[in-house]
């Protein structure tokens, strides 16, 4: 989608520190990490957020959740938190579905 930062990252128009890529998924480090290990997992297809997941596109979510443990293991992270913010009031700032994966330290309580 035009003007979507993460679509531009998928197309290589904005650089990113890629960790993993396949035909449908891209994993890259968050530019402002909130934990020693903080990467983002996105579908290459533009879906604006978790609220837009439906029966037509939900298969990608299963694929993403297969990739997460593999990438975390490759990075040597055994404990991690997976977060997705849906909507501005929940802190979503990039409106292309993404899952934050954070670890590498003892994380505080979820909030
Ligand atoms: P949200 O706030 O939507 O849940 O998460 C968006 C995340 O994308 C933020 O953690 C932010 O640091 C990250 N981010 C925003 N722009 C870029 C960028 O251009 N490159 C990378 N690698 N991360 C970005
Ligand atoms: Zn997008």
XYZ file of C-alpha atoms and ligand atoms in Angstrom:
136
model
C 0.000 0.000 0.000
C 1.262 3.457 -0.917
C 2.630 5.475 2.009
C 2.849 2.446 4.293
C 6.279 2.320 5.956
C 6.259 -1.455 6.300
C 5.179 -2.004 2.677
C 8.168 0.181 1.742
C 10.413 -1.982 3.932
C 9.023 -5.098 2.188
C 9.832 -3.546 -1.203
C 13.301 -2.470 -0.046
C 12.474 1.214 -0.483
C 13.294 1.794 3.200
C 16.276 -0.098 4.634
C 15.841 -2.496 7.549
C 17.941 -4.956 9.484
C 16.363 -8.145 8.184
C 16.539 -11.341 10.215
C 14.327 -13.693 8.191
C 12.391 -13.568 4.967
C 10.277 -15.959 2.947
C 7.668 -15.507 0.229
C 5.027 -14.257 2.656
C 6.772 -13.026 5.803
C 9.493 -10.552 6.742
C 11.218 -10.304 10.124
C 13.412 -7.337 11.004
C 14.709 -5.498 14.047
C 12.610 -2.702 15.507
C 14.291 0.652 14.940
C 13.577 1.693 18.565
C 14.036 -1.504 20.577
C 12.151 -1.757 23.874
C 14.125 -4.832 24.973
C 17.630 -6.192 24.239
C 16.034 -8.321 21.533
C 13.096 -6.665 19.782
C 12.083 -7.723 16.331
C 8.962 -7.279 14.239
C 7.236 -9.987 12.242
C 5.035 -8.825 9.385
C 3.113 -10.322 6.510
C 4.408 -9.027 3.178
C 0.797 -8.543 2.218
C -0.671 -5.302 3.554
C -3.168 -5.981 6.347
C -3.776 -2.845 8.383
C -3.898 -4.517 11.779
C -5.166 -7.398 13.885
C -8.672 -6.012 13.527
C -8.513 -6.758 9.807
C -7.724 -10.463 10.176
C -10.503 -12.566 8.679
C -11.170 -15.962 7.114
C -9.604 -14.798 3.837
C -6.228 -13.813 5.267
C -5.864 -15.573 8.635
C -3.542 -18.314 7.349
C -0.669 -15.847 7.463
C -1.095 -15.517 11.221
C -0.428 -19.233 11.696
C 2.621 -18.922 9.426
C 3.854 -15.983 11.495
C 3.465 -17.961 14.703
C 5.485 -20.800 13.175
C 8.276 -18.408 12.238
C 8.481 -16.647 15.615
C 9.872 -19.572 17.657
C 12.369 -20.427 14.925
C 13.714 -16.880 14.762
C 13.748 -16.542 18.555
C 15.674 -19.813 18.851
C 18.148 -18.675 16.192
C 18.721 -15.523 18.235
C 19.113 -17.558 21.427
C 16.028 -16.091 23.084
C 13.989 -18.649 25.026
C 11.617 -16.318 26.874
C 9.866 -13.618 24.953
C 6.688 -11.591 24.737
C 4.608 -11.281 21.572
C 2.550 -8.099 21.270
C 0.340 -6.598 18.618
C -1.281 -3.211 19.104
C -4.564 -2.708 17.281
C -5.756 0.856 16.848
C -4.297 4.198 17.920
C -5.625 4.031 21.473
C -3.777 0.740 21.914
C -0.537 2.311 20.716
C -0.569 1.243 17.083
C 1.518 3.709 15.106
C 2.197 1.705 11.942
C -0.983 0.486 10.283
C 0.439 -2.653 8.724
C -0.070 -5.789 10.819
C 3.006 -6.567 12.898
C 3.884 -8.658 15.885
C 6.493 -7.316 18.277
C 8.693 -10.030 19.757
C 10.651 -8.839 22.778
C 13.057 -10.676 25.018
C 16.642 -10.902 26.133
C 15.956 -9.720 29.672
C 13.540 -10.391 32.503
C 10.394 -8.630 31.328
C 8.096 -6.807 33.736
C 4.442 -7.564 34.134
C 2.339 -7.285 31.013
C 0.522 -3.971 30.640
P 3.309 0.000 16.878
O 3.537 1.270 17.646
O 2.484 0.263 15.647
O 2.794 -1.140 17.699
O 4.746 -0.485 16.424
C 5.433 0.103 15.377
C 6.893 -0.205 15.597
O 7.563 0.029 14.395
C 7.548 0.683 16.672
O 8.088 -0.144 17.697
C 8.624 1.434 15.898
O 9.826 1.589 16.634
C 8.829 0.574 14.673
N 9.203 1.314 13.490
C 8.627 2.442 12.998
N 9.223 2.830 11.875
C 10.205 1.914 11.636
C 11.180 1.781 10.595
O 11.272 2.556 9.659
N 12.026 0.712 10.680
C 11.953 -0.184 11.708
N 12.840 -1.189 11.702
N 11.043 -0.090 12.697
C 10.191 0.954 12.658
Zn 1.680 -1.971 4.433
